[in-house]
Short mmCIF file of C-alpha atoms in Angstrom, two decimals:
data_model
loop_
_atom_site.label_atom_id
_atom_site.label_comp_id
_atom_site.label_asym_id
_atom_site.label_seq_id
_atom_site.Cartn_x
_atom_site.Cartn_y
_atom_site.Cartn_z
CA UNK A 102 0.00 0.00 0.00
CA UNK A 103 1.32 3.43 -0.99
CA UNK A 104 2.08 5.68 1.97
CA UNK A 105 3.32 9.06 0.80
CA UNK A 106 5.50 9.54 3.89
CA UNK A 107 7.55 6.47 2.88
CA UNK A 108 8.38 7.94 -0.55
CA UNK A 109 10.15 10.90 -2.15
CA UNK A 110 9.32 12.62 -5.40
CA UNK A 111 11.95 12.78 -8.12
CA UNK A 112 12.59 16.42 -7.24
CA UNK A 113 13.03 15.63 -3.54
CA UNK A 114 15.41 12.77 -4.34
CA UNK A 115 17.36 14.95 -6.77
CA UNK A 116 17.83 17.63 -4.14
CA UNK A 117 18.88 15.01 -1.60
CA UNK A 118 21.49 13.56 -3.99
CA UNK A 119 22.64 16.94 -5.32
CA UNK A 120 21.52 16.06 -8.84
CA UNK A 121 18.90 17.25 -11.31
CA UNK A 122 15.44 15.77 -11.68
CA UNK A 123 16.41 14.67 -15.19
CA UNK A 124 19.39 12.76 -13.77
CA UNK A 125 17.15 10.90 -11.30
CA UNK A 126 14.66 10.05 -14.06
CA UNK A 127 17.59 8.73 -16.14
CA UNK A 128 18.74 6.58 -13.19
CA UNK A 129 15.22 5.14 -13.01
CA UNK A 130 15.05 4.41 -16.76
CA UNK A 131 18.50 2.78 -16.76
CA UNK A 132 17.58 0.61 -13.78
CA UNK A 133 20.17 2.10 -11.42
CA UNK A 134 17.37 2.50 -8.90
CA UNK A 135 15.69 -0.93 -8.81
CA UNK A 136 12.09 -0.96 -10.02
CA UNK A 137 10.90 -2.43 -6.72
CA UNK A 138 11.66 0.97 -5.13
CA UNK A 139 9.83 3.02 -7.78
CA UNK A 140 6.07 3.65 -7.93
CA UNK A 141 4.08 5.78 -10.34
CA UNK A 142 0.98 7.59 -9.12
CA UNK A 143 -0.86 10.15 -11.18
CA UNK A 144 1.92 10.07 -13.77
CA UNK A 145 4.54 11.05 -11.20
CA UNK A 146 7.44 8.87 -10.01
CA UNK A 147 7.81 8.22 -6.30
CA UNK A 148 10.94 6.60 -4.89
CA UNK A 149 10.93 4.57 -1.67
CA UNK A 150 13.06 6.28 0.97
CA UNK A 151 14.28 2.85 2.08
CA UNK A 152 15.51 2.03 -1.43
CA UNK A 153 17.24 5.37 -1.82
CA UNK A 154 19.08 4.86 1.47
CA UNK A 155 20.22 1.39 0.36
CA UNK A 156 21.35 2.85 -2.96
CA UNK A 157 23.23 5.66 -1.19
CA UNK A 158 25.08 3.11 0.93
CA UNK A 159 25.88 1.02 -2.15
CA UNK A 160 27.33 4.10 -3.87
CA UNK A 161 29.58 4.65 -0.85
CA UNK A 162 30.74 1.05 -1.21
CA UNK A 163 29.54 0.00 2.24
CA UNK A 164 26.60 -2.15 1.14
CA UNK A 165 25.97 -4.14 -1.99
CA UNK A 166 22.38 -4.00 -3.26
#
């Protein structure tokens, strides 16, 4: 079940990662952010905060997704 408080918009995630919204959308399309952490509601992408944290740790090299 979709709970908004558990997700970030593309723009929120972009700001958090210091990237552009287009970059985050590209990461989604290329599969860098696993599909299980992405939901679409009303034509807008939402990214699970849990998945983004796992991805952040993987980028640091401290956790393999």
